[in-house]
Coordinates of C-alpha atoms in Angstrom, one line a residue:
M31 CA -34.8 -36.2 -61.8
Q32 CA -36.1 -33.3 -59.8
A33 CA -35.8 -33.8 -56.1
E34 CA -39.1 -34.1 -54.3
Y35 CA -40.2 -31.5 -51.8
G36 CA -38.4 -32.1 -48.5
A37 CA -35.8 -34.4 -50.0
I38 CA -32.1 -34.0 -49.3
D39 CA -30.1 -32.8 -52.3
G40 CA -26.4 -33.5 -52.5
F41 CA -23.8 -35.3 -50.3
G42 CA -22.8 -32.0 -48.7
D43 CA -26.2 -31.8 -47.1
Y44 CA -25.7 -35.3 -45.7
R45 CA -22.4 -34.3 -44.1
S46 CA -24.0 -31.2 -42.6
L47 CA -26.6 -33.2 -40.7
G48 CA -26.1 -33.1 -36.9
Q49 CA -23.2 -30.5 -37.2
K50 CA -23.4 -26.9 -36.1
T51 CA -22.0 -24.3 -38.3
L52 CA -20.4 -21.0 -37.4
P53 CA -21.8 -17.8 -38.8
R54 CA -19.4 -16.3 -41.3
R55 CA -20.4 -12.8 -40.3
W56 CA -18.3 -11.4 -37.4
R57 CA -20.5 -9.8 -34.8
L58 CA -19.7 -7.8 -31.7
N59 CA -21.3 -9.0 -28.5
W60 CA -21.6 -5.7 -26.6
M61 CA -22.7 -7.3 -23.4
S62 CA -19.7 -9.6 -23.3
M63 CA -17.4 -6.7 -24.1
L64 CA -18.9 -4.7 -21.2
E65 CA -18.5 -7.6 -18.9
A66 CA -14.9 -8.1 -20.1
V67 CA -14.1 -4.6 -18.8
L68 CA -16.2 -4.3 -15.7
V69 CA -15.6 -7.7 -14.1
P70 CA -11.7 -7.5 -14.0
S71 CA -11.9 -3.8 -13.0
A72 CA -14.2 -4.7 -10.1
I73 CA -11.8 -7.4 -8.9
F74 CA -8.8 -5.1 -9.2
T75 CA -10.5 -2.3 -7.3
V76 CA -12.0 -4.4 -4.6
V77 CA -8.8 -6.2 -3.7
Y78 CA -6.8 -3.0 -4.0
W79 CA -9.3 -1.1 -1.8
L80 CA -9.4 -3.9 0.9
L81 CA -5.6 -3.8 1.2
T82 CA -5.2 -0.1 1.1
F83 CA -7.7 1.4 3.6
S84 CA -8.8 1.1 7.2
V85 CA -10.4 -2.3 6.9
H86 CA -6.9 -3.7 6.5
A87 CA -5.8 -2.0 9.7
H88 CA -8.7 -3.1 11.8
Y89 CA -9.6 -6.5 10.4
T90 CA -6.3 -7.8 8.9
T91 CA -7.1 -11.5 8.9
Q92 CA -10.6 -11.0 7.5
T93 CA -9.2 -8.7 4.8
I94 CA -6.7 -11.3 3.6
L95 CA -9.5 -13.9 3.6
L96 CA -11.8 -11.7 1.5
C97 CA -9.0 -11.2 -1.0
L98 CA -8.5 -14.9 -1.3
V99 CA -12.3 -15.3 -1.8
C100 CA -12.0 -13.0 -4.8
T101 CA -9.8 -15.6 -6.5
L102 CA -12.9 -17.8 -7.0
V103 CA -14.0 -15.5 -9.8
P104 CA -11.1 -16.1 -12.1
A105 CA -11.1 -19.8 -11.0
A106 CA -14.7 -20.0 -12.2
F107 CA -13.9 -18.5 -15.6
W108 CA -10.9 -20.9 -16.1
H109 CA -13.2 -23.8 -15.3
R110 CA -15.7 -22.5 -17.9
V111 CA -12.9 -22.3 -20.5
W112 CA -11.8 -25.9 -19.7
T113 CA -15.4 -27.2 -20.0
Q114 CA -15.7 -25.5 -23.4
Q115 CA -12.5 -27.2 -24.6
E116 CA -13.7 -30.6 -23.4
D117 CA -17.2 -30.3 -25.0
K118 CA -16.7 -30.9 -28.7
A119 CA -20.3 -29.8 -29.4
D120 CA -19.7 -26.4 -27.8
L121 CA -18.3 -24.1 -30.5
G122 CA -18.1 -21.1 -28.2
H123 CA -14.3 -21.5 -28.1
R124 CA -14.2 -20.8 -31.9
E125 CA -16.1 -17.5 -31.4
P126 CA -14.3 -14.5 -29.9
N127 CA -13.9 -16.4 -26.6
W128 CA -14.8 -13.9 -23.9
F129 CA -14.6 -16.6 -21.2
F130 CA -10.9 -17.0 -21.9
F131 CA -10.4 -13.2 -21.9
L132 CA -12.3 -12.9 -18.6
A133 CA -10.3 -15.7 -17.0
A134 CA -7.0 -14.2 -18.0
A135 CA -8.0 -10.6 -17.3
S136 CA -9.5 -11.5 -13.9
S137 CA -6.3 -13.3 -12.9
V138 CA -4.1 -10.4 -13.8
A139 CA -6.6 -8.1 -12.0
W140 CA -6.3 -10.0 -8.8
L141 CA -2.5 -10.3 -8.9
G142 CA -2.2 -6.6 -9.8
G143 CA -4.6 -5.5 -7.1
F144 CA -3.0 -7.6 -4.4
A145 CA 0.6 -6.6 -5.3
L146 CA -0.2 -2.8 -5.6
G147 CA -2.4 -3.0 -2.5
M148 CA 0.3 -4.5 -0.4
T149 CA 2.8 -2.0 -1.8
N150 CA 0.5 0.9 -1.0
W151 CA -0.1 -0.4 2.5
S152 CA 3.5 -0.9 3.4
S153 CA 4.7 2.4 1.8
Y154 CA 2.0 4.8 3.1
M155 CA -1.2 3.5 4.8
H156 CA 0.3 1.2 7.4
K157 CA 2.2 4.0 9.1
Y158 CA -0.8 6.4 8.8
Y159 CA -3.3 4.0 10.5
D160 CA -0.7 3.0 13.1
Y161 CA -0.5 6.6 14.3
S162 CA -4.0 7.7 13.6
D163 CA -5.3 5.4 16.4
L164 CA -3.0 7.0 19.0
A165 CA -3.2 10.2 20.9
V166 CA -1.9 13.6 19.8
I167 CA -0.2 15.7 22.5
R168 CA 0.5 19.4 21.8
G169 CA 2.5 22.1 23.5
V170 CA 4.8 19.7 25.3
N171 CA 7.6 21.3 27.5
T172 CA 10.4 18.7 27.9
R173 CA 11.4 20.3 31.2
T174 CA 8.1 19.9 32.9
Q175 CA 6.4 17.0 31.1
P176 CA 7.9 13.5 31.8
G177 CA 8.2 11.3 28.8
G178 CA 7.0 8.3 30.6
A179 CA 3.6 10.1 31.2
I180 CA 2.7 10.2 27.6
L181 CA 3.7 6.7 26.3
D182 CA 0.3 6.2 24.8
T183 CA 0.8 9.1 22.3
G184 CA 1.7 8.7 18.7
V185 CA 2.3 12.4 17.7
V186 CA 4.1 14.9 20.0
E187 CA 4.1 18.6 19.2
F188 CA 6.5 20.6 21.3
K189 CA 6.7 24.3 22.3
R190 CA 8.2 26.6 19.7
T191 CA 11.4 27.0 21.8
T192 CA 12.1 23.2 21.6
E193 CA 15.0 21.9 19.5
V194 CA 17.3 18.9 19.1
N195 CA 20.7 19.4 20.9
E196 CA 23.1 18.3 18.2
D197 CA 26.1 18.9 20.6
M198 CA 24.9 15.8 22.5
T199 CA 24.6 13.5 19.5
M200 CA 25.6 9.9 20.2
A201 CA 25.4 6.7 18.2
Y202 CA 25.7 3.0 18.8
K203 CA 27.1 0.9 15.9
D204 CA 25.7 -2.6 15.4
G205 CA 26.0 -3.0 11.6
D206 CA 24.1 0.2 11.2
L207 CA 24.7 3.4 13.1
Y208 CA 21.8 4.0 15.6
C209 CA 21.7 7.7 16.3
V210 CA 20.2 9.6 19.2
A211 CA 20.2 13.2 20.4
P212 CA 18.2 14.8 23.3
I213 CA 15.2 17.1 22.6
I214 CA 15.2 20.1 24.9
T215 CA 12.8 23.0 25.4
S216 CA 14.8 26.3 25.9
L217 CA 14.1 28.5 28.9
P218 CA 13.0 32.2 28.4
E219 CA 15.8 34.7 28.0
T220 CA 14.9 36.2 31.4
V221 CA 15.5 32.9 33.2
I222 CA 19.0 31.7 34.0
A223 CA 19.7 28.7 31.8
S224 CA 20.2 25.4 33.5
E225 CA 20.5 21.8 32.5
P226 CA 17.3 19.6 32.7
A227 CA 17.2 17.2 35.6
T228 CA 16.6 14.4 33.2
Y229 CA 16.5 14.1 29.4
D230 CA 13.2 12.3 28.6
Y231 CA 12.8 13.0 24.9
W232 CA 15.2 11.7 22.3
A233 CA 15.3 12.1 18.5
L234 CA 16.5 9.1 16.6
G235 CA 17.5 7.7 13.3
V236 CA 19.7 5.2 11.5
N237 CA 22.9 6.2 9.7
C238 CA 22.2 9.9 9.8
C239 CA 24.6 11.4 12.4
D240 CA 28.3 11.9 13.2
P241 CA 28.9 11.7 16.9
F242 CA 32.7 11.3 16.7
G243 CA 34.1 14.2 14.8
R244 CA 32.0 17.3 14.0
K245 CA 28.8 16.8 16.0
A246 CA 26.1 16.5 13.4
F247 CA 22.5 15.1 13.7
A248 CA 20.7 14.9 10.3
C249 CA 17.9 12.5 11.1
G250 CA 14.5 13.6 10.0
V251 CA 14.2 17.3 9.1
V252 CA 16.1 18.7 12.1
L253 CA 17.6 21.6 10.3
E254 CA 14.3 23.2 9.2
E255 CA 13.0 26.1 11.3
Q256 CA 9.4 24.8 11.5
V257 CA 10.4 21.5 13.1
R258 CA 8.8 21.3 16.5
G259 CA 7.3 17.8 16.6
G260 CA 7.9 14.1 16.2
L261 CA 6.3 10.7 15.7
R262 CA 6.9 8.1 18.5
L263 CA 8.9 5.0 17.6
L264 CA 6.4 2.2 17.4
D265 CA 8.6 -0.7 16.1
R266 CA 10.4 -2.1 19.1
T267 CA 12.9 -4.1 17.1
N268 CA 15.7 -1.6 17.4
V269 CA 14.9 -0.2 20.8
P270 CA 17.8 -2.0 22.6
S271 CA 20.3 -0.4 20.1
Y272 CA 18.8 3.1 20.8
R273 CA 18.9 2.5 24.5
K274 CA 22.6 1.6 24.3
A275 CA 23.2 4.8 22.4
I276 CA 21.5 6.8 25.1
Q277 CA 23.6 5.1 27.8
M278 CA 26.7 6.1 25.9
A279 CA 25.4 9.7 25.7
E280 CA 24.9 9.6 29.5
E281 CA 28.5 8.6 30.1
E282 CA 30.0 10.9 27.5
Y283 CA 28.1 14.1 28.4
H284 CA 27.5 13.4 32.1
I285 CA 23.7 13.7 31.8
K286 CA 20.9 11.6 33.1
A287 CA 18.2 10.1 30.8
G288 CA 14.6 9.6 32.0
K289 CA 13.6 6.1 33.3
I290 CA 11.4 5.6 30.3
P291 CA 12.8 7.9 27.5
L292 CA 10.4 8.7 24.7
L293 CA 12.0 7.9 21.3
L294 CA 10.8 10.1 18.4
Y295 CA 11.3 10.5 14.7
W296 CA 11.9 14.3 14.4
E297 CA 9.5 15.8 11.9
G298 CA 8.6 19.3 10.8
D299 CA 4.9 18.9 11.2
P300 CA 4.0 15.4 12.3
E301 CA 0.3 15.8 11.7
K302 CA 0.9 17.2 8.2
E303 CA 3.3 14.3 7.6
L304 CA 0.6 11.8 8.4
E305 CA -1.9 13.6 6.2
R306 CA 0.7 13.5 3.4
L307 CA 0.9 9.7 3.8
Y308 CA -2.8 9.3 3.6
M309 CA -3.2 11.6 0.6
Q310 CA -0.3 9.8 -1.2
G311 CA -1.8 6.4 -0.6
S312 CA -5.3 7.5 -1.7
K313 CA -3.8 9.2 -4.8
S314 CA -2.0 6.0 -5.7
F315 CA -5.2 4.0 -5.3
W316 CA -7.3 6.1 -7.6
Q317 CA -4.6 6.6 -10.2
N318 CA -3.8 2.9 -10.4
S319 CA -7.5 2.0 -10.5
L320 CA -8.1 4.3 -13.4
A321 CA -5.0 3.1 -15.2
F322 CA -6.2 -0.5 -14.9
L323 CA -9.6 0.4 -16.2
C324 CA -8.0 2.0 -19.3
L325 CA -5.6 -1.0 -19.7
V326 CA -8.3 -3.6 -19.6
T327 CA -10.5 -1.6 -22.0
A328 CA -7.6 -1.4 -24.4
A329 CA -7.0 -5.1 -24.0
M330 CA -10.7 -5.9 -24.7
L331 CA -10.6 -3.8 -27.9
F332 CA -7.4 -5.5 -29.0
W333 CA -9.0 -8.9 -28.3
S334 CA -12.1 -8.0 -30.4
V335 CA -10.0 -6.9 -33.3
L336 CA -7.7 -9.9 -33.1
A337 CA -10.8 -12.2 -33.1
K338 CA -12.1 -10.4 -36.2
V339 CA -8.8 -10.8 -38.1
Q340 CA -8.6 -14.5 -37.3
R341 CA -12.0 -15.3 -38.7

């Protein structure tokens, strides 16, 4: 008997009532693929940028809070994945599930951006921004300029006739060897040499000298001819150890240190060193951001192909 118009023909049609069917044809959702690349890349770049550059130096607490706010994005995607799994009528989880990819990629992006940002900050940018906010003093003569008068400086550039006196190297041992040596500006050849009244400027370092046998001070780049400057010690943790080394030098060499000696990391060109730190930190930021963009693009393409194979 021929089925009437509009009648249901076959038990298979009864079973299909009220049930959604998936298309057998695999289709690319270009908008979803684009979002799968751009959203994680944006999270990675924003978190990495916040932790790398000046906003971290000037607004530390707010920066960390903004980074934590960025975790809401992967959290929202994971919540969407969970609701898909719970809703039996939602067959989106049987398609190439871009919400799952976004959740996973965004989580990796935040973790990667935070880890690399903190590494970049501690390795390069922290030191750069610490010194960039301080004064730069040029043409300092250690014989006429008291060290205590320029304690607000970060970078000190001395006259070309200034050098570290390795013959007065001294060190205090407290687990590590805390090394010091006075920085002295030489007098012109036409002037009879004399010892300074006080030694206000001291080069320093850790485990980089030999004060006991052959006098040797190898902290920083002291042996290079262009060295005529230094970066002031900002971390006060080891100051007591360096002061004890200076006291030992006073007793050993019968000299007098200034009331407030200025402790410096001896550098060839301190301003150039700071510029190098900034350039290295910026280079790491851009290289890693580009690398992550390429990585998430490759992961997106792999996810698309894998979804096609599994259908």
